[in-house]
GROMACS .gro file of C-alpha atoms in nm:
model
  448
    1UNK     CA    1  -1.118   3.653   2.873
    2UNK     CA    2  -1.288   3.929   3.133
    3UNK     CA    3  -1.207   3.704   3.485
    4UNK     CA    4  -1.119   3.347   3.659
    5UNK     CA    5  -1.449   3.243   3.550
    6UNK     CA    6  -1.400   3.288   3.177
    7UNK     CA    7  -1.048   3.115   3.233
    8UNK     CA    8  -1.203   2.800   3.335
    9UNK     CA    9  -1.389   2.766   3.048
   10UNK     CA   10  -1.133   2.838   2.836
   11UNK     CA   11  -0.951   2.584   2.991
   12UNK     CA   12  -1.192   2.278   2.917
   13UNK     CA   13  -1.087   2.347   2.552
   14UNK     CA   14  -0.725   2.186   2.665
   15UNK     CA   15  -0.788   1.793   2.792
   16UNK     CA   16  -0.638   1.706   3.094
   17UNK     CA   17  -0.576   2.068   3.204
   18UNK     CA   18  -0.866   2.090   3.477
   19UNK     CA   19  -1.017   1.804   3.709
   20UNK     CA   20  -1.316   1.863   3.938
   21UNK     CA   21  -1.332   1.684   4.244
   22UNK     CA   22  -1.713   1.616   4.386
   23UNK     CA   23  -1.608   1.446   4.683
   24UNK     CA   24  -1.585   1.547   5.017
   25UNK     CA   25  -1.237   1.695   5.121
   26UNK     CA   26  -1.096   1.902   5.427
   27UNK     CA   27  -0.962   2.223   5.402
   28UNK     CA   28  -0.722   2.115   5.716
   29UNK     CA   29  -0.420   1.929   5.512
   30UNK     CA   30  -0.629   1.712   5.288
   31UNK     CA   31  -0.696   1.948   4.993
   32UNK     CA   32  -0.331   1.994   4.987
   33UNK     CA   33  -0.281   1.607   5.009
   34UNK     CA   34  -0.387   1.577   4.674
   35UNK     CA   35  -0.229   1.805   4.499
   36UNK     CA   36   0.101   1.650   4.635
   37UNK     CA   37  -0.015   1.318   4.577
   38UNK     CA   38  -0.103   1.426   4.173
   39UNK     CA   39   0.253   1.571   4.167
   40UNK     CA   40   0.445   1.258   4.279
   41UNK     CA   41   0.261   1.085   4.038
   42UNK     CA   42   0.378   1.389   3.760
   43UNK     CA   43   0.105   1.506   3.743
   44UNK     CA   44   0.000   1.858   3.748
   45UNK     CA   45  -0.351   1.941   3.651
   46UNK     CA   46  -0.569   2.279   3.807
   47UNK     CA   47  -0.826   2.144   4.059
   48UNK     CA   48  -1.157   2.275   4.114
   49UNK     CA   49  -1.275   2.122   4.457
   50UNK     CA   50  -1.665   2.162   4.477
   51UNK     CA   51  -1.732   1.985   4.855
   52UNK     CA   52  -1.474   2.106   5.076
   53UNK     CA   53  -1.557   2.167   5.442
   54UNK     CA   54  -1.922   2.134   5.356
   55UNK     CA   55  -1.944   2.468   5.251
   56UNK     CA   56  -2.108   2.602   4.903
   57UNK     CA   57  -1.792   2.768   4.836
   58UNK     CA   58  -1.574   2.536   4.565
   59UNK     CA   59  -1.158   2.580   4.621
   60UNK     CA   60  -0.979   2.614   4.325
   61UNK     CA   61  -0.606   2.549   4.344
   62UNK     CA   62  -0.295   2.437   4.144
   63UNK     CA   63  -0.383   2.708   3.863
   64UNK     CA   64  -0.058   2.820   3.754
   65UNK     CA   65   0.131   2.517   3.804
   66UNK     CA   66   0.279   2.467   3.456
   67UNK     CA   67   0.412   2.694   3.176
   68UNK     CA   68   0.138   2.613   2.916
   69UNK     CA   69  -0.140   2.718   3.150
   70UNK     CA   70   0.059   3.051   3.146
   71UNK     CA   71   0.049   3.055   2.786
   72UNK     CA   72  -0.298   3.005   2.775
   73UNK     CA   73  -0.371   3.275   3.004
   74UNK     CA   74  -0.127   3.520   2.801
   75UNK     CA   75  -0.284   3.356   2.501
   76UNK     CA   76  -0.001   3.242   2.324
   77UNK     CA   77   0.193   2.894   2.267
   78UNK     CA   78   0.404   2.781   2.507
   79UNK     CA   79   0.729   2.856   2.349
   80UNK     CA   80   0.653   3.191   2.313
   81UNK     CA   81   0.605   3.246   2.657
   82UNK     CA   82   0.912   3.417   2.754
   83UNK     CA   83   0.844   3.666   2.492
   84UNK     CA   84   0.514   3.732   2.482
   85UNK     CA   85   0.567   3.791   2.873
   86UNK     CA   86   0.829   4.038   2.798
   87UNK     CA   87   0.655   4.226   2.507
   88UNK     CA   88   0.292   4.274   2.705
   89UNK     CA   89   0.443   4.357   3.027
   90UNK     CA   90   0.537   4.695   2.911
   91UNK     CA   91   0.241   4.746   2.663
   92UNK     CA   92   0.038   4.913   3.011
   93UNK     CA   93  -0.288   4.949   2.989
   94UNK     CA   94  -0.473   5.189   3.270
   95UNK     CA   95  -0.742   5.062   3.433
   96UNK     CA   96  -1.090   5.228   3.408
   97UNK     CA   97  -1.376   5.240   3.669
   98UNK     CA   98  -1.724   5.116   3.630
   99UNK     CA   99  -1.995   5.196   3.894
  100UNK     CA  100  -2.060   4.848   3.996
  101UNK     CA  101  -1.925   4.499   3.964
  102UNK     CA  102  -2.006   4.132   4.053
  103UNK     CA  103  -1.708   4.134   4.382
  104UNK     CA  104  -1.964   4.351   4.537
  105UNK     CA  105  -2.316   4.156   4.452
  106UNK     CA  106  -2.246   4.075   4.868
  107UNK     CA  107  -2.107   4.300   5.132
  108UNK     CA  108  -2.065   4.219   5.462
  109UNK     CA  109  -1.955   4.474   5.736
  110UNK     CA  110  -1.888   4.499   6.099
  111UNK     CA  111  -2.019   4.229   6.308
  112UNK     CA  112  -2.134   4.021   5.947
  113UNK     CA  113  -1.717   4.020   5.913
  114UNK     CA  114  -1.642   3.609   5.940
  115UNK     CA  115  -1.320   3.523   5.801
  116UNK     CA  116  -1.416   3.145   5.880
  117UNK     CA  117  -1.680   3.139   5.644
  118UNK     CA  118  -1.390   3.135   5.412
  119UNK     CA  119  -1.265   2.751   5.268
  120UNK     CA  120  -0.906   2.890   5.368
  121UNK     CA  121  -0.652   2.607   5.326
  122UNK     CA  122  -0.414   2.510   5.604
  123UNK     CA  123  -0.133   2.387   5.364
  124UNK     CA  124   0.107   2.152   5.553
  125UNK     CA  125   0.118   1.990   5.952
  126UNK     CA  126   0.350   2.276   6.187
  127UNK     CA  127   0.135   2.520   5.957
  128UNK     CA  128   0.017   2.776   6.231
  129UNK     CA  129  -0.336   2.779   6.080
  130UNK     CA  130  -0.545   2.859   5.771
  131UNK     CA  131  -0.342   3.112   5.528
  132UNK     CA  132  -0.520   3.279   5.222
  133UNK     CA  133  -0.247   3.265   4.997
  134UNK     CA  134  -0.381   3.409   4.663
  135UNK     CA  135  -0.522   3.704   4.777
  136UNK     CA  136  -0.385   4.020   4.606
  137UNK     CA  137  -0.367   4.306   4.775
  138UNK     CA  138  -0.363   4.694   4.695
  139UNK     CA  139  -0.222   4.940   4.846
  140UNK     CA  140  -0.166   5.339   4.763
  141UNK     CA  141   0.167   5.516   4.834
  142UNK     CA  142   0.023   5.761   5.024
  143UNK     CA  143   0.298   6.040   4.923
  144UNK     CA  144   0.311   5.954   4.502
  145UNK     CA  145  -0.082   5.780   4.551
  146UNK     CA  146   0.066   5.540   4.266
  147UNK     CA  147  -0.104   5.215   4.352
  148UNK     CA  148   0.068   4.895   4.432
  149UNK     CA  149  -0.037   4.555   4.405
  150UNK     CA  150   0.096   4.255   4.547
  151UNK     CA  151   0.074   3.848   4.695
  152UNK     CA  152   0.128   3.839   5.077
  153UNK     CA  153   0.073   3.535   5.305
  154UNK     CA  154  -0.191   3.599   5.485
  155UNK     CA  155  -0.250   3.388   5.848
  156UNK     CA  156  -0.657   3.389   5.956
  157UNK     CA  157  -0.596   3.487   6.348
  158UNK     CA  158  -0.964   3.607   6.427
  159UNK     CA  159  -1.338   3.609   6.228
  160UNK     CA  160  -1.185   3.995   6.156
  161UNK     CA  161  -0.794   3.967   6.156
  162UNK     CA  162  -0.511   3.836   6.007
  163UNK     CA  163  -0.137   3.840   6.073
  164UNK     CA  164   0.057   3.933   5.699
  165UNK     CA  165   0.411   3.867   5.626
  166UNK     CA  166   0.544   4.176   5.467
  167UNK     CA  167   0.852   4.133   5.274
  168UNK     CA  168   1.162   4.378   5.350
  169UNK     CA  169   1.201   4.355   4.929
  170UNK     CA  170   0.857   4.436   4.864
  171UNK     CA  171   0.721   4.710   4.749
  172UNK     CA  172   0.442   4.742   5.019
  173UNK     CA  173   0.696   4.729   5.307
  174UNK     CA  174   0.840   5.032   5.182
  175UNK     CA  175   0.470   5.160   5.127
  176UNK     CA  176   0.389   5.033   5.482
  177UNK     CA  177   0.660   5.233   5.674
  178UNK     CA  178   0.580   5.565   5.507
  179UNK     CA  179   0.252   5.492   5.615
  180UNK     CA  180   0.398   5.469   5.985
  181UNK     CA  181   0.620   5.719   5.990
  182UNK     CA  182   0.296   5.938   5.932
  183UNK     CA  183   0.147   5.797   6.201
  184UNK     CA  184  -0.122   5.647   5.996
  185UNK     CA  185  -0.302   5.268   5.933
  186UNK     CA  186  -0.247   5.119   5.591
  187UNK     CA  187  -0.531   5.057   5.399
  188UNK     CA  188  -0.562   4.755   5.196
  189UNK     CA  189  -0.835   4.573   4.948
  190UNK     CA  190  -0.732   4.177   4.910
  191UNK     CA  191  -0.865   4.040   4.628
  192UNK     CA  192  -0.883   3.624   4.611
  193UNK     CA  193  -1.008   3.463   4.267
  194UNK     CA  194  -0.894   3.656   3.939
  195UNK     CA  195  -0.779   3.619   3.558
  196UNK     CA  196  -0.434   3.487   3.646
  197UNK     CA  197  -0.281   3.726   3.379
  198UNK     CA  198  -0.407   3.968   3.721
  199UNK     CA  199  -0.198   3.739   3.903
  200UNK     CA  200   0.103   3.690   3.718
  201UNK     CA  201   0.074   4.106   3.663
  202UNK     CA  202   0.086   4.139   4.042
  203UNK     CA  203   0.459   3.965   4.050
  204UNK     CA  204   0.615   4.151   3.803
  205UNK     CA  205   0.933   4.291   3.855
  206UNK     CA  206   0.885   4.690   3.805
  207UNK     CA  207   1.000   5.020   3.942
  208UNK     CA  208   0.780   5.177   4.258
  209UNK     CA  209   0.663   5.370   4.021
  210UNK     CA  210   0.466   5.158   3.835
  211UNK     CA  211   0.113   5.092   3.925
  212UNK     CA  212   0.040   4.687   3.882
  213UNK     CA  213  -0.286   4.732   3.788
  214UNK     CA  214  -0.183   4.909   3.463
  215UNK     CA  215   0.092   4.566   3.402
  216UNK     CA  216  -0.223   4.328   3.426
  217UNK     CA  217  -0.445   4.532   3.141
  218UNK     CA  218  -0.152   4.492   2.926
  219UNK     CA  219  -0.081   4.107   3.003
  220UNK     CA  220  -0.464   4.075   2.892
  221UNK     CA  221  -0.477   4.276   2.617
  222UNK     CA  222  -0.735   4.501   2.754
  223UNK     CA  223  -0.821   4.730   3.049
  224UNK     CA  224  -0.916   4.651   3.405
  225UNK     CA  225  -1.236   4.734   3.508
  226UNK     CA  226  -1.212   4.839   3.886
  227UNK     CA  227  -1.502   4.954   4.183
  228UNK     CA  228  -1.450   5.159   4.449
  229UNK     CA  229  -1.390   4.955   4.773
  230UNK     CA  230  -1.692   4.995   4.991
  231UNK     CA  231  -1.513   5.133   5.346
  232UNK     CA  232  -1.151   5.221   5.233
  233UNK     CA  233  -1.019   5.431   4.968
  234UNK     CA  234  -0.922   5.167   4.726
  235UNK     CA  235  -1.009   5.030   4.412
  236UNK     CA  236  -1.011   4.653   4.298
  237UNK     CA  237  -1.119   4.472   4.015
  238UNK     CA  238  -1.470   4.465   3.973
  239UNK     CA  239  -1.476   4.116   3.814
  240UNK     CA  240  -1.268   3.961   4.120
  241UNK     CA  241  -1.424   3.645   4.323
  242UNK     CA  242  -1.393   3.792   4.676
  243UNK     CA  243  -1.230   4.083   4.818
  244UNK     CA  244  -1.126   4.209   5.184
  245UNK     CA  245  -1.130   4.594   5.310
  246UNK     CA  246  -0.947   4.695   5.626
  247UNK     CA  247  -0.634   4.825   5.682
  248UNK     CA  248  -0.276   4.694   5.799
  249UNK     CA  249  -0.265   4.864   6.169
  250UNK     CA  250   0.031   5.106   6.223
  251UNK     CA  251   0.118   4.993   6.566
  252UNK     CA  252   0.004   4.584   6.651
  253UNK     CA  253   0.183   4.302   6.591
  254UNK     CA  254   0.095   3.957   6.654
  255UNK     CA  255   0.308   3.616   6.639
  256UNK     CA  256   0.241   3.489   6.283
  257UNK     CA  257   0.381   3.130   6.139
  258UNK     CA  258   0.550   2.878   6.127
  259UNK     CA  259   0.480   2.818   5.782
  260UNK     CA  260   0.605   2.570   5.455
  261UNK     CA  261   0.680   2.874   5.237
  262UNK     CA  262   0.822   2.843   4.849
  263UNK     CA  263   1.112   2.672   4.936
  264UNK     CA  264   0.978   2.388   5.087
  265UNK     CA  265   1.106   2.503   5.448
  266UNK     CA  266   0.902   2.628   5.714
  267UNK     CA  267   0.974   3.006   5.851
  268UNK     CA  268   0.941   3.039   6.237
  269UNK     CA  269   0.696   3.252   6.393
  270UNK     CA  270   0.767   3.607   6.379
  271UNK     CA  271   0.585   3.942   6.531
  272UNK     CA  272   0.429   4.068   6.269
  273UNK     CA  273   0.186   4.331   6.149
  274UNK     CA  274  -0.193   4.316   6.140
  275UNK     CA  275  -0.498   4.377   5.891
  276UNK     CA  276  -0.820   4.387   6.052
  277UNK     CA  277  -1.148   4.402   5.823
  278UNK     CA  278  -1.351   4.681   5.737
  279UNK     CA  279  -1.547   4.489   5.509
  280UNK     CA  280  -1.600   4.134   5.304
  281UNK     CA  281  -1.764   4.156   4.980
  282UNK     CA  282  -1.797   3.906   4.694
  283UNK     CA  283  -1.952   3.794   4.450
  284UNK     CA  284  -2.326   3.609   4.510
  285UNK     CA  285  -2.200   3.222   4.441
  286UNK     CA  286  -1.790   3.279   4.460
  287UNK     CA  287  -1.505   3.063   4.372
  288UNK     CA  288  -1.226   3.065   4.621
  289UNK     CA  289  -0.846   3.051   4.502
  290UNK     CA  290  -0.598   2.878   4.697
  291UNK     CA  291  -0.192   2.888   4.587
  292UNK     CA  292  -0.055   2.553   4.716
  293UNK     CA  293   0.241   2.642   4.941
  294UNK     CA  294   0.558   2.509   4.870
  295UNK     CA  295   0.439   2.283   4.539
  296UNK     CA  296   0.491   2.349   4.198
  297UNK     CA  297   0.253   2.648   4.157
  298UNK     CA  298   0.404   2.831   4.427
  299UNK     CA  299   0.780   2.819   4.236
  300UNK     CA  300   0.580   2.832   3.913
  301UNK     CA  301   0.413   3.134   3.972
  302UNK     CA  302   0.722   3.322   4.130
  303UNK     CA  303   0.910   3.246   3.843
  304UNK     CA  304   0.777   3.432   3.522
  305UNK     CA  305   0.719   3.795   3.621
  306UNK     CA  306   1.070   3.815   3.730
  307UNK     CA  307   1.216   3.745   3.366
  308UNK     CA  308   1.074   4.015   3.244
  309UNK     CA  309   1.314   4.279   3.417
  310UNK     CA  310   1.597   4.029   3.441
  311UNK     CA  311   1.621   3.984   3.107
  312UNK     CA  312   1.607   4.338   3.025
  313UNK     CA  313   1.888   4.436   3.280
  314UNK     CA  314   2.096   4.106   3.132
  315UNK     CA  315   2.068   4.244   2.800
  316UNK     CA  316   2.190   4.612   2.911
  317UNK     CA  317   2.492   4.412   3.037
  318UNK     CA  318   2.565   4.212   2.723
  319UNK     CA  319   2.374   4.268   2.411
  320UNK     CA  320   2.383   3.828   2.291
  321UNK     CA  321   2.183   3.732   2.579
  322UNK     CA  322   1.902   3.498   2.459
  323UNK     CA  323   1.693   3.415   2.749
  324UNK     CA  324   1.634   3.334   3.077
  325UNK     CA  325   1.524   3.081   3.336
  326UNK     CA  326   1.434   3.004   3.683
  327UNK     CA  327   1.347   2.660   3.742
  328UNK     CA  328   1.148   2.486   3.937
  329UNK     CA  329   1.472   2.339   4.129
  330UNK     CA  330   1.543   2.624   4.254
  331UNK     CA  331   1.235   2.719   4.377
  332UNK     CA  332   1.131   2.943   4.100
  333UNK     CA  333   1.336   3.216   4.293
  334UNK     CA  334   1.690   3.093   4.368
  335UNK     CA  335   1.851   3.009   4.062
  336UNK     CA  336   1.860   3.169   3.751
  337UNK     CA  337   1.985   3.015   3.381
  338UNK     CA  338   2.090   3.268   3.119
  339UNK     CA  339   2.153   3.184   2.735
  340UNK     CA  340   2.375   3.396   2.581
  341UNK     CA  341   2.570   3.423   2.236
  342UNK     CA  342   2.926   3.566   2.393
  343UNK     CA  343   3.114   3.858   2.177
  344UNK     CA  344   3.434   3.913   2.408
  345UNK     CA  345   3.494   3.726   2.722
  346UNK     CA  346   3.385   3.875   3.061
  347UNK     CA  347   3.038   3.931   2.959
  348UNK     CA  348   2.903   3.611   3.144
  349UNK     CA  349   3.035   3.778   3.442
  350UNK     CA  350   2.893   4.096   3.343
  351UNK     CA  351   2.605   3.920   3.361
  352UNK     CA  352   2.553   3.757   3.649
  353UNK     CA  353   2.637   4.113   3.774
  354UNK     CA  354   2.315   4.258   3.662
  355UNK     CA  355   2.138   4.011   3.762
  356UNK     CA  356   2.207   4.003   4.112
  357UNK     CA  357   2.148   4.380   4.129
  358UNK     CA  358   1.826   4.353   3.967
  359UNK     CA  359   1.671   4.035   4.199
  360UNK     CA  360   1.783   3.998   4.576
  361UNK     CA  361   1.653   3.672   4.596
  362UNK     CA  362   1.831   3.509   4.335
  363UNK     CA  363   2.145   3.328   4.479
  364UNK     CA  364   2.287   3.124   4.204
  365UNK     CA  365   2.336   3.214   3.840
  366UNK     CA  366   2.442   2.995   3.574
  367UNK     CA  367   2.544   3.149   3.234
  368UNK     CA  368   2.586   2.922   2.951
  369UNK     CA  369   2.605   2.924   2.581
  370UNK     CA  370   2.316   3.049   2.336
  371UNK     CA  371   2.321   2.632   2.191
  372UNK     CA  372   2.209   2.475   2.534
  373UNK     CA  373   1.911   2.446   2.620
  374UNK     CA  374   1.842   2.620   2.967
  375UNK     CA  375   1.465   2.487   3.007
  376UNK     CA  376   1.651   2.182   3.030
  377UNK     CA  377   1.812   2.097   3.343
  378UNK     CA  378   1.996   1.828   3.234
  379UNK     CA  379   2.172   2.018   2.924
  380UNK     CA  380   2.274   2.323   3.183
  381UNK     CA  381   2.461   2.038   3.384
  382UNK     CA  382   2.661   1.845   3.099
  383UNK     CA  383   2.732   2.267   3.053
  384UNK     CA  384   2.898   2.353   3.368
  385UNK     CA  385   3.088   1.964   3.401
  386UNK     CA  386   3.201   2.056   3.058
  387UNK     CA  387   3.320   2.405   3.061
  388UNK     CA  388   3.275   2.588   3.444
  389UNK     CA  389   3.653   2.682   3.554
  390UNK     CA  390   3.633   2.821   3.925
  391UNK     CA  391   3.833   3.057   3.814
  392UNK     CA  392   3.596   3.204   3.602
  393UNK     CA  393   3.299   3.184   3.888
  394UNK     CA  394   3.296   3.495   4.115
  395UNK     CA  395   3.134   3.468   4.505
  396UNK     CA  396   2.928   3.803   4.610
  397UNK     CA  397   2.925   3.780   4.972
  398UNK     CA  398   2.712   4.027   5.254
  399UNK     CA  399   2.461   4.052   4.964
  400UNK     CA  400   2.067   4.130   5.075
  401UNK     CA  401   1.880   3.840   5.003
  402UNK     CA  402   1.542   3.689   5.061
  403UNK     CA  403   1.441   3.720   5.461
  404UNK     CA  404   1.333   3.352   5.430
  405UNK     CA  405   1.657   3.260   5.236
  406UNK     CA  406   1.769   2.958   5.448
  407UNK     CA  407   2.115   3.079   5.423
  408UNK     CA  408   2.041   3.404   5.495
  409UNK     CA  409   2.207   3.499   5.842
  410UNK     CA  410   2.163   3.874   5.988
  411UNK     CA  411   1.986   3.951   5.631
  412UNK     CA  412   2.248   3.823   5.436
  413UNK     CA  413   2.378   3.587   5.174
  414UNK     CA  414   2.669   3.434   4.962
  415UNK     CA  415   2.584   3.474   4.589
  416UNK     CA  416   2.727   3.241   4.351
  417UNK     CA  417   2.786   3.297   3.924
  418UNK     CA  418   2.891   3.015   3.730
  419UNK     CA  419   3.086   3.071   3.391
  420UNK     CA  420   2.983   2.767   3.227
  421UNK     CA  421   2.988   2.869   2.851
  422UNK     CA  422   3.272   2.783   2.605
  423UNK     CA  423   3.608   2.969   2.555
  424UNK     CA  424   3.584   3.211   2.216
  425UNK     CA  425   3.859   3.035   2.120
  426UNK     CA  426   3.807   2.671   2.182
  427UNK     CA  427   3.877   2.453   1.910
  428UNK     CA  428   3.678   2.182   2.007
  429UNK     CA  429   3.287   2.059   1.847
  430UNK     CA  430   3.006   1.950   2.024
  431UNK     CA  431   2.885   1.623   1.888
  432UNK     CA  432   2.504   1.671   1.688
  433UNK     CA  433   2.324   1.369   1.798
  434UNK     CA  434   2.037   1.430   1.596
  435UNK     CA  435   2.248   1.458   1.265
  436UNK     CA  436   2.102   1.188   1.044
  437UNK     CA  437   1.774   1.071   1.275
  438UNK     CA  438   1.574   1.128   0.989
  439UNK     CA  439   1.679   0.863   0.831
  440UNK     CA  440   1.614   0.613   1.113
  441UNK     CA  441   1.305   0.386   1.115
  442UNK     CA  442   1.265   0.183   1.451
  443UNK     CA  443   0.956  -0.003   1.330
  444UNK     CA  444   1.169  -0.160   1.052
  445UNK     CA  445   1.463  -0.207   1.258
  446UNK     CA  446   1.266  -0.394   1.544
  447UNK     CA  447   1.000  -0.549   1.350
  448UNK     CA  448   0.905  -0.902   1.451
   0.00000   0.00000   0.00000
């Protein structure tokens, strides 16, 4: 699979994985409606909206909203995900460039700049305005000229500007001041509608040093094919749906927000920083992507590409860790599950250490034993009522945390670790519930 595109159709091999939607929807709340509505009703299917706003320009949204869609873009089975994830993430890939590709079969410049043409979604009602909200965005260190990609929010201000939330963790913030400090713009090539491998790539959880683009060849098996961006120095994808040039301006700021961000909250407005176009290109009938603020793809998608590292730092810190989890509870950034098969005592606090030190955003960890299930909320619960002492739990307070951590206050946060795996020597046995199922017939036993 080269793009989005070939995605799709891979996807109409798994029922019930994609709807379409022919009728008429807004782009102003209602397009979001229905996703919400599908997920109260549990269920969470990619949409492909072909008549929104009246435009020729179908939406697609919801993508990533479950782990087997993940596992078909990484092509594996959904149990393996965690693996897989963690084995092609480091398997890099460079990128190579071709002299032409399909995001540039249109290119519009200077006064032919209309960010309104765009089907961009306003997501929920004290929403500021239309946000693109999967558009990833490039950037070059302009000292190491490693690239960086990245998912920003993105708030439509003007037909050739848009206000972007920059992260203090993020990569491109750091990127961004250097760029100030030498008195210089930023410039930046937003790409909206790719493989979501690309996507998932552009999350992960790697050193500065580590150009994304590289990540996402490896997640796909096979190198990205990039373009030279038409009015910055840049290169993007060449098989992308749409893709802005400009630059993030060294100097302006603008009020941007409120808006429902990942934790189902809504951030205030804020001053901050500005990209104004240089150029729109795309390709010549495009597919726009939308990430659904706040719903299940949003946590979904935040989620995987963080296990990667976490798990590797967990397992510096204590060889018997198994796996690891962020759920959906907590936001697919809060809280984090680890499974581990304990040698001495300590190491669940070891742990949680790591962990905390390898993701500021995380603010609760739960460590349990390598027999419960953590994908399973319910089993991680009957873990901690049956073997958490708060003696054993250790508080990290003045931490750094996310700037859009509800808690946060002044930048920072209490951090929480929860011991909630069984004493080494504990003489007591779990009960097997399934011991002897086998043998059990229902249809005899309640036959009429």
């Amino acid at each position: 699979m080269k793009d989005l595109r070939d995605y799709i159709q891979k996807l109409s091999e798994f029922p019930g994985e994609l709807l379409t939607a022919n009728g008429r929807v807004s782009s102003n709340l209602e397009l979001t409606r229905v996703i919400y509505k599908l997920e109260r009703e549990n269920k969470k299917p990619a949409v492909l909206f072909n008549n929104v706003d009246r435009q020729n320009m179908p939406v697609l949204t919801n993508l990533l909203t479950t782990r087997s869609r993940m596992a078909i873009a990484l092509n594996c089975k959904e149990e393996d995900l965690n693996h897989t994830y963690r084995a092609k993430e480091k398997n890099y890939i460079k990128p190579v460039m071709v002299s032409s590709g399909p995001v540039q079969e249109v290119v519009y410049s200077g006064e032919e700049i209309n960010l309104h043409s765009l089907p961009a979604v306003t997501h929920n009602t004290s929403d500021s305005g239309p946000y693109i909200t999967a558009g990833i965005m490039t950037v070059r260190d302009p000292e190491t000229t490693i690239r960086n990609a990245g998912i920003y929010r993105l708030m439509i201000s003007g037909k050739n500007q848009m206000g972007i939330h920059l992260s203090e963790t993020s990569h491109a913030y750091y990127i961004y001041r250097k760029y100030c400090e030498r008195g210089e713009h930023m410039p930046v090539a937003i790409t909206i509608g790719m493989h979501p491998a690309a996507y998932i790539g552009s999350l992960c959880f790697q050193g500065i040093d580590i150009d994304e683009y590289d990540v996402m060849g490896g997640l796909m098996g096979k190198a990205l094919e990039l373009v030279k961006c038409q009015t910055v120095d840049l290169e993007v994808p060449a098989f992308g749906e749409i893709c802005l040039e400009g630059y993030v301006d060294k100097d302006e700021r603008s009020q941007e927000g409120p808006f429902g961000e990942f934790a189902s909250l809504y951030g205030g407005p804020v001053l901050n920083p500005v990209v104004k176009l240089t150029a729109i290109t795309m390709r010549k009938n495009p597919i726009y992507m939308d990430i659904c603020s706040g719903a299940a793809e949003h946590q979904q998608l935040g989620a995987l590409p963080r296990l990667g590292q976490i798990y590797s730092q967990a397992k510096l810190a204590a060889p018997g860790v198994k796996d690891v989890y962020m759920p959906p509870s907590g936001f697919g950034r809060n809280s984090c599950y680890l499974s581990i098969k304990k040698i001495v005592e300590g190491e669940a606090a070891n742990v949680a250490a790591a962990v905390f030190g390898t993701d500021p955003f995380i603010r609760h960890i739960v460590v349990v034993d390598s027999d419960v299930n953590i994908f399973d909320e319910s089993d991680v619960l009957r873990a901690i009522n049956l073997y958490m002492r708060p003696d054993n739990c250790f508080m990290m307070k003045n931490a750094k945390g996310s700037p859009i951590d509800p808690t946060n206050r002044e930048g920072l946060v209490t951090k929480i670790a929860i011991d909630a795996t069984k004493p080494l020597n504990s003489k007591t046995r779990k009960i097997d519930y399934s011991e002897g199922l086998e043998k059990i017939d229902l249809s005899k036993i309640f036959c009429k």
